[in-house]
Every structure is written in C-alpha cells, then in structure tokens.
Amino acid sequence: MKFNGLMGVALAALLAGVGSGAAADVVKVGVVASFSGPFAMYGKQFKDAIDAYVAEHGTKAGDHEVQFIFKDDGGPNPDQAKALTQELLVKDKVNYLAGYVFTPNALAVAPLIDQAQVPTVIFNAATSIITTKSPYFIRTSFTTPQVAAPLADWAIAQGIKTVVTSVTDYGPGIDAEKGFTKEFEAKGGKVLDAIRMPIQTTDFGPFMQRIKAAAPNALFTFIPAGPPAFAFVKSYADNGMAAAGIKFLGTGDLDDETTLQTLGDAALGIHTSFPYSAAHDSALNAKFQADLAKVDPGAVANFASVGAYDGTEALYRMIAAGGTDPDKAMKAVLGASWESPRGPITIDPKTRHVTQNIYIRVVERDASGKLINKEIETIPNVPDLGLAK
Ligand code: PHB
C-alpha cells in the first residue's frame, strides 16, 4: 500500500516533468513579426536582438530554459497575426508571446491573449490604446503621442508657428496627429492643414504640393518605417520643400538606421523625436551594438532591435520570477526599471507601457561622413501621453 502510494507520487512527478532533469522545464515564447515582404527588416531586427540578448545572458531565465518560436505575419495583416498567435497558443502551447510590429496585428490578438492569460510583450506596435485591450500586454517600444508631443513643444521653442500634419491613416498616424496638434495648439501654434495618407501610398508628390500650397513653417509627419518612410523623405527633398522654407519634423522611424545611409543628403537637417538613436552616447549602447554585430555582422541597431532587446529583458524577468504563472510574471515586471541602450526605462505599472527619455535629433554627418541622428535635446522620463485626457 505504502509502496504503491510512493510509486504513484513518483509517477505523477515524472509525468508533470518535475525534478526529472534540465530538459523538463522549458518555457516557450512565441514571437510573431514580419519576416517577409517589404517590412521583413523588422523580423530580422527582432531576432538579431533576441539572439544578442541570449548570447549575453544564456538560454536560462532563473531555473527555466527559454525557447523562442518565430512566426511570420508578412506585414500589416491582422487575420494572419491572429491565426499564427492561435497556432502558437493551441499547438505549440507557448507560455509567453512577443513581437507584433503593426498596430492592427496587435489589436487582433488582444482577445486571444486575454482569454489564454498569456503575458505578451509588444516590441513595436505604437498606438496608445493597445495596452488597454488586455492586462497581459506590456510594451517596450514607444507610442506616437509619447514622441509627437515633446516635438511640438520643441517646435514652438524654435519659433515654428505654423505646421501641416501629414500622417498615415491608421492607429499610430492618427495618434501622432492628435498628440502633436493638441500640444502645438495649446502652446499657441496653428495647424494649417491635416492630411491623412492611405497606408499603401508610395507616391507622395501630390501631398508635398498640397503642403507647399499651405506654406507652413514646417510639416509634421508619421509614416511606418520601411519603404513608405523612405519614399516620403525622398519626396520632401525632390520637391524642394526645405528651399521653400518648410522644415521637416517627424517621429524617428522616418529616418531610421535601415534607410539613413541610402537617403544620403536628402536626410540632412531633418528633425525627429524618438526614444532611441544608434548615435546615443553611452557605454551600454556601444556594448549593445558590439553584441549585435557578434550575432550578425549585418545587424542594425535601431528602435526595432532596442525594443526587442529590452522586451527580451522583460521576458527573462517574468520567466525567472513567474515561470508559467502569468500573474506572478506580470507582477515581476510592472514597475521595474533598468538601464537600456536607449537610456533609463521603467515599465509603468498602470499603463504597462515604457516610460523613457525622448530625444530630439537632427540628421548630420559624423566625423567619418556617416549620417547619424544626433541627439540635441533630452526630455526625461516621458510616459505614454496618448491616453491622458
Ligand atoms: C504600428 O503599426 O503601430 C507601427 C508600425 C511601424 C512604425 C511605427 C508604428 O514605424
């Protein structure tokens, strides 16, 4: 009787995978991002950053072995993001989720993660409202109001009095427009025209003509990083906007490291606002870039890789403290602060979004002739400003 009972306990422990060797305790993280199509650079930057983090910290978080499973959503495609997330939850039985480049993709999975109670770290998607859609979302990137409002303040301080806003017509663009306009007008600025551009647009000539006709001191823009942002900056240069006296203000994904060198002189002098510049002067940023280069000599240090790198730190903290218990995991990271390659960051326990320094940058050439986003002003510890009424 006693013997049988002990056997039973041992068998149950074995079946549960407890205490039966290192391989038993694997915590799985599903990463959904764009690895193909025009936005494939995001998936690569996410993966390079995860690889760099794992190379530095090992494959274990606390006592738990961490396994990453990558899925390609191909771009802004909420149905695909939802199907892949479902597959990760049901078939792969992941304990955590991460990634999500595009707002519609992140919004589409909110009901799934909420129901499954799976902590999910957003590495990029930047519309304020996303984190309100499930208590299991945290975000290590930025929101467009978080960067647009400080830029509006800076513009006023520079004597810029009139602006035309031109944004991509979906979540992060509308948030950027609202965030910029509210602050700019509160400080006495005037928005002469507000243009919303379809997400598929690559020919920005007609929009440049409309902006020119309004003759503002500056334009303000948000466009998702990648081919559309590249085309917008080129169109600004090709249409002689600077010579017409119209300054360029934008969110920092506009002149991202992935396109900056290719843009060449077209990017010189443009002002953007962002939480990260590859030119950020800190020992940790230098180490981050050296570690990225070790995993892949072609890796790019930019907002996507830094979002994923800090997101992986958040995942490791959650897994170390919470294992497969989602509520313990969330507790471990809410309110946590650490030093990032971008500067000091905190996960706001209320909004679950990252509080961070926002930098105003200008594109210049460094001593070697390389184009950089030089940080010229720091606005410290900015929370998400998008949900404030
Ligand atoms: C988003 O869809 O939230 C998004 C995509 C690309 C960016 C920024 C935000 O560069």
mmCIF file of C-alpha atoms and ligand atoms in Angstrom:
data_model
loop_
_atom_site.group_PDB
_atom_site.id
_atom_site.type_symbol
_atom_site.label_atom_id
_atom_site.label_comp_id
_atom_site.label_asym_id
_atom_site.label_seq_id
_atom_site.Cartn_x
_atom_site.Cartn_y
_atom_site.Cartn_z
ATOM 1 C CA MET A 1 0.000 0.000 0.000
ATOM 2 C CA LYS A 2 2.681 2.418 1.121
ATOM 3 C CA PHE A 3 4.946 1.291 -1.715
ATOM 4 C CA ASN A 4 2.201 1.838 -4.262
ATOM 5 C CA GLY A 5 1.486 5.282 -2.874
ATOM 6 C CA LEU A 6 5.110 6.326 -3.207
ATOM 7 C CA MET A 7 5.265 4.945 -6.718
ATOM 8 C CA GLY A 8 2.167 6.947 -7.515
ATOM 9 C CA VAL A 9 3.741 10.159 -6.258
ATOM 10 C CA ALA A 10 6.938 9.462 -8.200
ATOM 11 C CA LEU A 11 4.986 8.696 -11.360
ATOM 12 C CA ALA A 12 2.893 11.831 -11.050
ATOM 13 C CA ALA A 13 6.052 13.888 -10.556
ATOM 14 C CA LEU A 14 7.619 12.287 -13.616
ATOM 15 C CA LEU A 15 4.520 12.910 -15.735
ATOM 16 C CA ALA A 16 4.457 16.532 -14.621
ATOM 17 C CA GLY A 17 8.110 16.760 -15.614
ATOM 18 C CA VAL A 18 9.134 17.888 -12.130
ATOM 19 C CA GLY A 19 12.651 17.232 -10.899
ATOM 20 C CA SER A 20 13.443 14.862 -13.717
ATOM 21 C CA GLY A 21 16.293 16.682 -15.395
ATOM 22 C CA ALA A 22 17.007 20.015 -17.077
ATOM 23 C CA ALA A 23 15.050 19.377 -20.273
ATOM 24 C CA ALA A 24 11.783 19.081 -18.349
ATOM 25 C CA ASP A 25 11.289 22.772 -17.603
ATOM 26 C CA VAL A 26 11.101 24.593 -20.905
ATOM 27 C CA VAL A 27 9.225 27.886 -21.038
ATOM 28 C CA LYS A 28 8.144 28.733 -24.586
ATOM 29 C CA VAL A 29 7.922 32.222 -26.085
ATOM 30 C CA GLY A 30 6.111 32.694 -29.394
ATOM 31 C CA VAL A 31 7.367 35.653 -31.463
ATOM 32 C CA VAL A 32 5.034 36.987 -34.179
ATOM 33 C CA ALA A 33 6.595 39.533 -36.558
ATOM 34 C CA SER A 34 7.172 40.382 -40.217
ATOM 35 C CA PHE A 35 9.984 38.230 -41.624
ATOM 36 C CA SER A 36 8.986 38.547 -45.301
ATOM 37 C CA GLY A 37 7.672 41.258 -47.627
ATOM 38 C CA PRO A 38 8.509 44.983 -47.594
ATOM 39 C CA PHE A 39 8.724 45.090 -43.778
ATOM 40 C CA ALA A 40 10.919 41.994 -43.351
ATOM 41 C CA MET A 41 13.645 44.083 -41.725
ATOM 42 C CA TYR A 42 11.558 44.214 -38.532
ATOM 43 C CA GLY A 43 11.559 40.456 -38.027
ATOM 44 C CA LYS A 44 15.279 40.299 -38.650
ATOM 45 C CA GLN A 45 15.964 43.093 -36.161
ATOM 46 C CA PHE A 46 13.756 41.453 -33.534
ATOM 47 C CA LYS A 47 15.508 38.113 -33.983
ATOM 48 C CA ASP A 48 19.018 39.608 -34.035
ATOM 49 C CA ALA A 49 18.252 41.445 -30.766
ATOM 50 C CA ILE A 50 16.861 38.314 -29.094
ATOM 51 C CA ASP A 51 19.937 36.367 -30.248
ATOM 52 C CA ALA A 52 22.256 39.084 -28.870
ATOM 53 C CA TYR A 53 20.410 39.051 -25.530
ATOM 54 C CA VAL A 54 20.564 35.258 -25.307
ATOM 55 C CA ALA A 55 24.273 35.249 -26.264
ATOM 56 C CA GLU A 56 24.901 37.628 -23.330
ATOM 57 C CA HIS A 57 22.604 36.067 -20.729
ATOM 58 C CA GLY A 58 22.365 32.396 -21.684
ATOM 59 C CA THR A 59 19.314 30.303 -22.510
ATOM 60 C CA LYS A 60 18.044 30.142 -18.926
ATOM 61 C CA ALA A 61 15.915 32.685 -17.085
ATOM 62 C CA GLY A 62 16.226 31.736 -13.410
ATOM 63 C CA ASP A 63 15.709 27.972 -13.342
ATOM 64 C CA HIS A 64 13.810 27.882 -16.607
ATOM 65 C CA GLU A 65 15.131 27.032 -20.058
ATOM 66 C CA VAL A 66 13.738 29.571 -22.569
ATOM 67 C CA GLN A 67 12.758 28.525 -26.081
ATOM 68 C CA PHE A 68 11.740 31.022 -28.789
ATOM 69 C CA ILE A 69 9.413 30.043 -31.658
ATOM 70 C CA PHE A 70 9.218 32.535 -34.561
ATOM 71 C CA LYS A 71 6.215 33.071 -36.882
ATOM 72 C CA ASP A 72 5.999 35.341 -39.950
ATOM 73 C CA ASP A 73 2.872 37.524 -40.300
ATOM 74 C CA GLY A 74 4.168 39.071 -43.557
ATOM 75 C CA GLY A 75 3.288 42.720 -42.687
ATOM 76 C CA PRO A 76 0.155 44.617 -41.619
ATOM 77 C CA ASN A 77 -2.204 41.612 -41.694
ATOM 78 C CA PRO A 78 -4.389 41.191 -38.591
ATOM 79 C CA ASP A 79 -6.017 37.926 -39.779
ATOM 80 C CA GLN A 80 -2.656 36.277 -40.293
ATOM 81 C CA ALA A 81 -1.309 37.573 -36.961
ATOM 82 C CA LYS A 82 -4.386 36.171 -35.221
ATOM 83 C CA ALA A 83 -4.141 32.754 -36.917
ATOM 84 C CA LEU A 84 -0.440 32.443 -36.068
ATOM 85 C CA THR A 85 -0.996 33.505 -32.464
ATOM 86 C CA GLN A 86 -3.779 30.945 -32.141
ATOM 87 C CA GLU A 87 -1.450 28.268 -33.528
ATOM 88 C CA LEU A 88 1.266 29.241 -31.039
ATOM 89 C CA LEU A 89 -1.199 29.060 -28.154
ATOM 90 C CA VAL A 90 -3.010 25.868 -29.124
ATOM 91 C CA LYS A 91 -0.405 23.771 -30.960
ATOM 92 C CA ASP A 92 2.906 24.979 -29.567
ATOM 93 C CA LYS A 93 1.433 25.721 -26.136
ATOM 94 C CA VAL A 94 3.574 28.827 -25.642
ATOM 95 C CA ASN A 95 3.644 30.423 -22.183
ATOM 96 C CA TYR A 96 4.526 33.939 -23.431
ATOM 97 C CA LEU A 97 4.097 35.935 -26.642
ATOM 98 C CA ALA A 98 6.159 38.767 -28.088
ATOM 99 C CA GLY A 99 6.829 40.793 -31.247
ATOM 100 C CA TYR A 100 3.965 42.497 -33.138
ATOM 101 C CA VAL A 101 5.197 45.222 -35.485
ATOM 102 C CA PHE A 102 1.859 46.644 -36.629
ATOM 103 C CA THR A 103 -0.994 48.067 -34.562
ATOM 104 C CA PRO A 104 -3.806 46.170 -36.363
ATOM 105 C CA ASN A 105 -1.959 42.883 -35.740
ATOM 106 C CA ALA A 106 -1.512 43.612 -32.022
ATOM 107 C CA LEU A 107 -5.161 44.674 -31.637
ATOM 108 C CA ALA A 108 -6.347 41.498 -33.375
ATOM 109 C CA VAL A 109 -4.669 39.208 -30.827
ATOM 110 C CA ALA A 110 -5.831 41.040 -27.685
ATOM 111 C CA PRO A 111 -8.911 38.805 -27.114
ATOM 112 C CA LEU A 112 -6.784 35.660 -27.560
ATOM 113 C CA ILE A 113 -4.092 36.592 -25.071
ATOM 114 C CA ASP A 114 -6.712 37.829 -22.658
ATOM 115 C CA GLN A 115 -8.585 34.539 -22.761
ATOM 116 C CA ALA A 116 -5.418 32.414 -22.600
ATOM 117 C CA GLN A 117 -3.854 34.714 -19.938
ATOM 118 C CA VAL A 118 -0.527 34.764 -21.705
ATOM 119 C CA PRO A 119 1.822 37.675 -20.908
ATOM 120 C CA THR A 120 2.639 39.400 -24.207
ATOM 121 C CA VAL A 121 5.462 41.865 -24.811
ATOM 122 C CA ILE A 122 4.896 44.251 -27.707
ATOM 123 C CA PHE A 123 8.244 45.046 -29.322
ATOM 124 C CA ASN A 124 6.944 47.767 -31.664
ATOM 125 C CA ALA A 125 3.219 48.496 -32.348
ATOM 126 C CA ALA A 126 2.832 52.111 -31.242
ATOM 127 C CA THR A 127 -0.830 53.111 -30.882
ATOM 128 C CA SER A 128 -1.594 54.121 -27.291
ATOM 129 C CA ILE A 129 -4.799 52.150 -26.877
ATOM 130 C CA ILE A 130 -3.251 48.698 -27.473
ATOM 131 C CA THR A 131 -2.136 48.092 -23.880
ATOM 132 C CA THR A 132 -5.642 48.876 -22.593
ATOM 133 C CA LYS A 133 -7.025 45.918 -24.550
ATOM 134 C CA SER A 134 -5.623 43.257 -22.210
ATOM 135 C CA PRO A 135 -3.991 43.304 -18.740
ATOM 136 C CA TYR A 136 -1.447 40.806 -20.164
ATOM 137 C CA PHE A 137 0.048 43.316 -22.636
ATOM 138 C CA ILE A 138 3.234 45.174 -21.811
ATOM 139 C CA ARG A 139 5.120 47.339 -24.319
ATOM 140 C CA THR A 140 8.824 48.163 -24.618
ATOM 141 C CA SER A 141 8.743 50.355 -27.748
ATOM 142 C CA PHE A 142 7.075 53.775 -27.739
ATOM 143 C CA THR A 143 3.762 55.398 -28.642
ATOM 144 C CA THR A 144 3.463 58.071 -31.289
ATOM 145 C CA PRO A 145 1.921 60.630 -28.860
ATOM 146 C CA GLN A 146 4.845 59.945 -26.488
ATOM 147 C CA VAL A 147 7.231 61.256 -29.151
ATOM 148 C CA ALA A 148 4.982 63.738 -31.011
ATOM 149 C CA ALA A 149 4.014 65.974 -28.066
ATOM 150 C CA PRO A 150 7.634 66.698 -26.987
ATOM 151 C CA LEU A 151 8.424 67.534 -30.623
ATOM 152 C CA ALA A 152 5.537 70.031 -30.692
ATOM 153 C CA ASP A 153 6.984 71.750 -27.587
ATOM 154 C CA TRP A 154 10.403 71.853 -29.181
ATOM 155 C CA ALA A 155 8.981 73.276 -32.436
ATOM 156 C CA ILE A 156 7.308 76.137 -30.534
ATOM 157 C CA ALA A 157 10.593 76.856 -28.737
ATOM 158 C CA GLN A 158 12.293 77.119 -32.153
ATOM 159 C CA GLY A 159 9.816 79.778 -33.284
ATOM 160 C CA ILE A 160 7.851 77.429 -35.562
ATOM 161 C CA LYS A 161 4.324 78.837 -35.544
ATOM 162 C CA THR A 162 2.501 77.024 -38.355
ATOM 163 C CA VAL A 163 2.507 73.365 -39.368
ATOM 164 C CA VAL A 164 0.789 70.995 -41.770
ATOM 165 C CA THR A 165 0.408 67.494 -40.324
ATOM 166 C CA SER A 166 0.601 64.547 -42.742
ATOM 167 C CA VAL A 167 0.234 61.067 -41.294
ATOM 168 C CA THR A 168 -0.540 57.546 -42.433
ATOM 169 C CA ASP A 169 -4.252 56.992 -41.951
ATOM 170 C CA TYR A 170 -4.347 54.320 -39.242
ATOM 171 C CA GLY A 171 -3.830 53.999 -35.468
ATOM 172 C CA PRO A 172 -0.279 55.259 -34.896
ATOM 173 C CA GLY A 173 -0.669 58.025 -37.525
ATOM 174 C CA ILE A 174 -3.909 59.330 -36.050
ATOM 175 C CA ASP A 175 -2.406 59.149 -32.536
ATOM 176 C CA ALA A 176 0.656 61.069 -33.772
ATOM 177 C CA GLU A 177 -1.511 63.744 -35.405
ATOM 178 C CA LYS A 178 -3.625 64.164 -32.271
ATOM 179 C CA GLY A 179 -0.631 64.146 -29.918
ATOM 180 C CA PHE A 180 1.237 66.747 -31.948
ATOM 181 C CA THR A 181 -1.738 69.006 -32.644
ATOM 182 C CA LYS A 182 -3.024 69.089 -29.059
ATOM 183 C CA GLU A 183 0.352 70.186 -27.677
ATOM 184 C CA PHE A 184 1.213 72.527 -30.570
ATOM 185 C CA GLU A 185 -2.100 74.391 -30.380
ATOM 186 C CA ALA A 186 -2.041 74.510 -26.563
ATOM 187 C CA LYS A 187 1.269 76.376 -26.869
ATOM 188 C CA GLY A 188 -0.096 78.833 -29.452
ATOM 189 C CA GLY A 189 0.860 77.086 -32.716
ATOM 190 C CA LYS A 190 -1.510 76.756 -35.663
ATOM 191 C CA VAL A 191 -2.145 73.648 -37.774
ATOM 192 C CA LEU A 192 -2.983 74.892 -41.282
ATOM 193 C CA ASP A 193 -3.976 71.529 -42.781
ATOM 194 C CA ALA A 194 -4.209 67.923 -41.546
ATOM 195 C CA ILE A 195 -3.500 65.315 -44.227
ATOM 196 C CA ARG A 196 -4.149 61.604 -43.719
ATOM 197 C CA MET A 197 -2.480 59.405 -46.334
ATOM 198 C CA PRO A 198 -3.532 55.845 -47.292
ATOM 199 C CA ILE A 199 -1.199 53.169 -45.950
ATOM 200 C CA GLN A 200 -0.480 51.862 -49.489
ATOM 201 C CA THR A 201 0.744 55.263 -50.778
ATOM 202 C CA THR A 202 4.272 55.433 -52.133
ATOM 203 C CA ASP A 203 3.848 58.500 -54.381
ATOM 204 C CA PHE A 204 3.974 61.468 -52.046
ATOM 205 C CA GLY A 205 4.380 64.184 -54.748
ATOM 206 C CA PRO A 206 0.728 65.339 -54.589
ATOM 207 C CA PHE A 207 0.887 65.593 -50.786
ATOM 208 C CA MET A 208 4.087 67.668 -50.983
ATOM 209 C CA GLN A 209 2.332 70.048 -53.402
ATOM 210 C CA ARG A 210 -0.620 70.387 -51.014
ATOM 211 C CA ILE A 211 1.758 71.124 -48.119
ATOM 212 C CA LYS A 212 3.681 73.649 -50.216
ATOM 213 C CA ALA A 213 0.458 75.434 -51.117
ATOM 214 C CA ALA A 214 -0.366 75.906 -47.418
ATOM 215 C CA ALA A 215 3.146 77.387 -46.880
ATOM 216 C CA PRO A 216 3.639 76.361 -43.224
ATOM 217 C CA ASN A 217 6.875 76.871 -41.260
ATOM 218 C CA ALA A 218 7.163 73.066 -41.020
ATOM 219 C CA LEU A 219 5.473 69.785 -41.789
ATOM 220 C CA PHE A 220 4.951 67.140 -39.137
ATOM 221 C CA THR A 221 4.688 63.520 -40.180
ATOM 222 C CA PHE A 222 4.361 59.921 -39.068
ATOM 223 C CA ILE A 223 4.790 57.100 -41.572
ATOM 224 C CA PRO A 224 5.639 53.497 -40.634
ATOM 225 C CA ALA A 225 9.346 52.791 -41.015
ATOM 226 C CA GLY A 226 10.367 50.962 -44.170
ATOM 227 C CA PRO A 227 9.789 51.702 -47.873
ATOM 228 C CA PRO A 228 6.956 54.276 -47.364
ATOM 229 C CA ALA A 229 9.006 56.363 -44.902
ATOM 230 C CA PHE A 230 11.995 56.244 -47.242
ATOM 231 C CA ALA A 231 9.829 57.453 -50.149
ATOM 232 C CA PHE A 232 8.357 60.296 -48.058
ATOM 233 C CA VAL A 233 11.764 61.713 -47.063
ATOM 234 C CA LYS A 234 12.962 61.424 -50.670
ATOM 235 C CA SER A 235 9.856 63.198 -51.912
ATOM 236 C CA TYR A 236 10.441 66.033 -49.389
ATOM 237 C CA ALA A 237 13.917 66.521 -50.886
ATOM 238 C CA ASP A 238 12.844 66.070 -54.546
ATOM 239 C CA ASN A 239 10.072 68.650 -54.179
ATOM 240 C CA GLY A 240 12.401 71.344 -52.822
ATOM 241 C CA MET A 241 10.495 71.685 -49.571
ATOM 242 C CA ALA A 242 13.473 72.883 -47.495
ATOM 243 C CA ALA A 243 14.271 75.559 -50.079
ATOM 244 C CA ALA A 244 10.605 76.634 -49.864
ATOM 245 C CA GLY A 245 11.190 77.272 -46.144
ATOM 246 C CA ILE A 246 9.251 74.241 -44.887
ATOM 247 C CA LYS A 247 11.149 72.419 -42.150
ATOM 248 C CA PHE A 248 10.786 68.667 -41.612
ATOM 249 C CA LEU A 249 9.539 67.370 -38.249
ATOM 250 C CA GLY A 250 8.714 63.720 -37.734
ATOM 251 C CA THR A 251 8.681 60.698 -35.481
ATOM 252 C CA GLY A 252 12.054 58.961 -35.536
ATOM 253 C CA ASP A 253 11.007 55.896 -37.531
ATOM 254 C CA LEU A 254 11.132 58.244 -40.543
ATOM 255 C CA ASP A 255 14.884 58.367 -40.803
ATOM 256 C CA ASP A 256 15.675 55.021 -39.313
ATOM 257 C CA GLU A 257 19.149 53.486 -39.466
ATOM 258 C CA THR A 258 17.926 50.992 -42.076
ATOM 259 C CA THR A 259 17.383 53.773 -44.633
ATOM 260 C CA LEU A 260 19.520 56.674 -43.441
ATOM 261 C CA GLN A 261 22.706 55.938 -45.416
ATOM 262 C CA THR A 262 20.713 55.216 -48.597
ATOM 263 C CA LEU A 263 18.845 58.512 -48.265
ATOM 264 C CA GLY A 264 22.150 60.396 -48.273
ATOM 265 C CA ASP A 265 21.961 64.186 -48.422
ATOM 266 C CA ALA A 266 18.141 64.025 -48.721
ATOM 267 C CA ALA A 267 18.009 63.297 -44.983
ATOM 268 C CA LEU A 268 20.346 66.071 -43.828
ATOM 269 C CA GLY A 269 18.817 68.562 -41.417
ATOM 270 C CA ILE A 270 15.576 66.741 -40.711
ATOM 271 C CA HIS A 271 14.417 66.846 -37.105
ATOM 272 C CA THR A 272 12.782 63.882 -35.438
ATOM 273 C CA SER A 273 11.753 62.826 -31.958
ATOM 274 C CA PHE A 274 12.342 59.298 -30.650
ATOM 275 C CA PRO A 275 13.428 57.178 -27.664
ATOM 276 C CA TYR A 276 16.467 55.705 -29.412
ATOM 277 C CA SER A 277 19.245 56.811 -31.714
ATOM 278 C CA ALA A 278 22.053 54.477 -32.757
ATOM 279 C CA ALA A 279 24.288 57.500 -32.061
ATOM 280 C CA HIS A 280 23.190 57.607 -28.381
ATOM 281 C CA ASP A 281 26.372 58.146 -26.402
ATOM 282 C CA SER A 282 26.536 55.504 -23.662
ATOM 283 C CA ALA A 283 28.718 52.531 -22.784
ATOM 284 C CA LEU A 284 25.677 50.258 -22.781
ATOM 285 C CA ASN A 285 24.670 51.349 -26.286
ATOM 286 C CA ALA A 286 28.203 50.650 -27.532
ATOM 287 C CA LYS A 287 28.074 47.192 -25.928
ATOM 288 C CA PHE A 288 24.608 46.552 -27.419
ATOM 289 C CA GLN A 289 25.919 47.332 -30.894
ATOM 290 C CA ALA A 290 29.055 45.218 -30.426
ATOM 291 C CA ASP A 291 26.916 42.286 -29.210
ATOM 292 C CA LEU A 292 24.519 42.664 -32.141
ATOM 293 C CA ALA A 293 27.474 42.623 -34.562
ATOM 294 C CA LYS A 294 28.723 39.408 -32.953
ATOM 295 C CA VAL A 295 25.490 37.532 -33.693
ATOM 296 C CA ASP A 296 25.188 39.075 -37.166
ATOM 297 C CA PRO A 297 27.700 41.490 -38.717
ATOM 298 C CA GLY A 298 24.823 42.974 -40.760
ATOM 299 C CA ALA A 299 22.578 43.604 -37.724
ATOM 300 C CA VAL A 300 21.142 47.104 -37.398
ATOM 301 C CA ALA A 301 20.847 48.897 -34.063
ATOM 302 C CA ASN A 302 17.574 50.801 -34.273
ATOM 303 C CA PHE A 303 14.244 51.250 -32.487
ATOM 304 C CA ALA A 304 13.069 47.771 -33.521
ATOM 305 C CA SER A 305 16.149 45.983 -32.222
ATOM 306 C CA VAL A 306 16.243 48.016 -29.000
ATOM 307 C CA GLY A 307 12.504 47.391 -28.449
ATOM 308 C CA ALA A 308 13.115 43.660 -28.845
ATOM 309 C CA TYR A 309 16.265 43.702 -26.694
ATOM 310 C CA ASP A 310 14.503 45.406 -23.775
ATOM 311 C CA GLY A 311 11.458 43.238 -24.455
ATOM 312 C CA THR A 312 13.633 40.148 -24.037
ATOM 313 C CA GLU A 313 14.909 41.543 -20.720
ATOM 314 C CA ALA A 314 11.251 41.904 -19.660
ATOM 315 C CA LEU A 315 10.545 38.303 -20.758
ATOM 316 C CA TYR A 316 13.551 36.968 -18.828
ATOM 317 C CA ARG A 317 12.488 38.853 -15.679
ATOM 318 C CA MET A 318 8.956 37.480 -15.989
ATOM 319 C CA ILE A 319 10.070 33.923 -16.687
ATOM 320 C CA ALA A 320 12.676 33.931 -13.884
ATOM 321 C CA ALA A 321 10.141 35.115 -11.300
ATOM 322 C CA GLY A 322 6.922 33.655 -12.630
ATOM 323 C CA GLY A 323 7.792 30.557 -14.662
ATOM 324 C CA THR A 324 4.478 29.575 -16.220
ATOM 325 C CA ASP A 325 2.333 31.563 -13.736
ATOM 326 C CA PRO A 326 1.107 34.588 -15.719
ATOM 327 C CA ASP A 327 0.090 36.731 -12.773
ATOM 328 C CA LYS A 328 3.363 36.212 -10.917
ATOM 329 C CA ALA A 329 5.142 37.008 -14.186
ATOM 330 C CA MET A 330 3.272 40.282 -14.688
ATOM 331 C CA LYS A 331 3.963 41.348 -11.086
ATOM 332 C CA ALA A 332 7.691 40.826 -11.639
ATOM 333 C CA VAL A 333 7.870 43.397 -14.429
ATOM 334 C CA LEU A 334 5.249 46.026 -13.567
ATOM 335 C CA GLY A 335 7.100 48.994 -12.075
ATOM 336 C CA ALA A 336 10.503 47.509 -12.936
ATOM 337 C CA SER A 337 13.280 49.898 -14.027
ATOM 338 C CA TRP A 338 16.549 49.195 -15.747
ATOM 339 C CA GLU A 339 19.212 50.780 -17.917
ATOM 340 C CA SER A 340 18.595 50.240 -21.649
ATOM 341 C CA PRO A 341 20.873 51.054 -24.599
ATOM 342 C CA ARG A 342 18.441 53.981 -25.105
ATOM 343 C CA GLY A 343 18.792 55.306 -21.500
ATOM 344 C CA PRO A 344 16.869 54.612 -18.260
ATOM 345 C CA ILE A 345 13.468 52.933 -18.662
ATOM 346 C CA THR A 346 10.569 51.891 -16.394
ATOM 347 C CA ILE A 347 7.537 49.748 -17.140
ATOM 348 C CA ASP A 348 4.709 51.952 -15.851
ATOM 349 C CA PRO A 349 2.654 49.685 -13.554
ATOM 350 C CA LYS A 350 -0.578 51.424 -14.548
ATOM 351 C CA THR A 351 -0.338 51.655 -18.344
ATOM 352 C CA ARG A 352 2.132 48.717 -18.761
ATOM 353 C CA HIS A 353 3.921 50.933 -21.267
ATOM 354 C CA VAL A 354 7.558 52.026 -21.140
ATOM 355 C CA THR A 355 8.408 55.400 -19.560
ATOM 356 C CA GLN A 356 11.617 56.719 -21.127
ATOM 357 C CA ASN A 357 13.653 59.699 -22.270
ATOM 358 C CA ILE A 358 12.588 61.221 -25.564
ATOM 359 C CA TYR A 359 15.352 62.737 -27.672
ATOM 360 C CA ILE A 360 15.049 65.465 -30.291
ATOM 361 C CA ARG A 361 17.529 64.562 -33.038
ATOM 362 C CA VAL A 362 18.871 66.122 -36.218
ATOM 363 C CA VAL A 363 20.406 64.245 -39.130
ATOM 364 C CA GLU A 364 24.055 65.188 -39.557
ATOM 365 C CA ARG A 365 27.253 63.625 -40.860
ATOM 366 C CA ASP A 366 29.702 62.472 -38.196
ATOM 367 C CA ALA A 367 33.482 62.909 -38.486
ATOM 368 C CA SER A 368 33.691 59.839 -40.738
ATOM 369 C CA GLY A 369 30.964 61.145 -43.067
ATOM 370 C CA LYS A 370 28.337 58.667 -41.854
ATOM 371 C CA LEU A 371 24.808 60.025 -41.452
ATOM 372 C CA ILE A 372 23.622 59.949 -37.843
ATOM 373 C CA ASN A 373 20.634 61.043 -35.797
ATOM 374 C CA LYS A 374 22.419 63.375 -33.413
ATOM 375 C CA GLU A 375 20.597 63.870 -30.121
ATOM 376 C CA ILE A 376 20.322 67.611 -29.480
ATOM 377 C CA GLU A 377 17.827 67.684 -26.609
ATOM 378 C CA THR A 378 16.594 65.227 -23.971
ATOM 379 C CA ILE A 379 13.109 65.270 -22.436
ATOM 380 C CA PRO A 380 13.465 62.940 -19.434
ATOM 381 C CA ASN A 381 11.089 60.200 -18.241
ATOM 382 C CA VAL A 382 8.184 60.690 -20.623
ATOM 383 C CA PRO A 383 5.198 58.349 -20.064
ATOM 384 C CA ASP A 384 2.709 57.425 -22.765
ATOM 385 C CA LEU A 385 0.895 60.703 -23.398
ATOM 386 C CA GLY A 386 -1.762 59.211 -25.650
ATOM 387 C CA LEU A 387 -4.280 58.098 -23.060
ATOM 388 C CA ALA A 388 -4.180 61.257 -20.935
ATOM 389 C CA LYS A 389 -7.383 63.226 -21.395
HETATM 390 C C1 PHB B 1 2.387 50.461 -35.883
HETATM 391 O O1 PHB B 1 1.654 49.876 -36.718
HETATM 392 O O2 PHB B 1 1.998 50.641 -34.719
HETATM 393 C C2 PHB B 1 3.721 50.984 -36.320
HETATM 394 C C3 PHB B 1 4.349 50.440 -37.441
HETATM 395 C C4 PHB B 1 5.585 50.950 -37.857
HETATM 396 C C5 PHB B 1 6.177 52.002 -37.158
HETATM 397 C C6 PHB B 1 5.556 52.518 -36.033
HETATM 398 C C7 PHB B 1 4.327 52.025 -35.620
HETATM 399 O O3 PHB B 1 7.353 52.535 -37.593
#
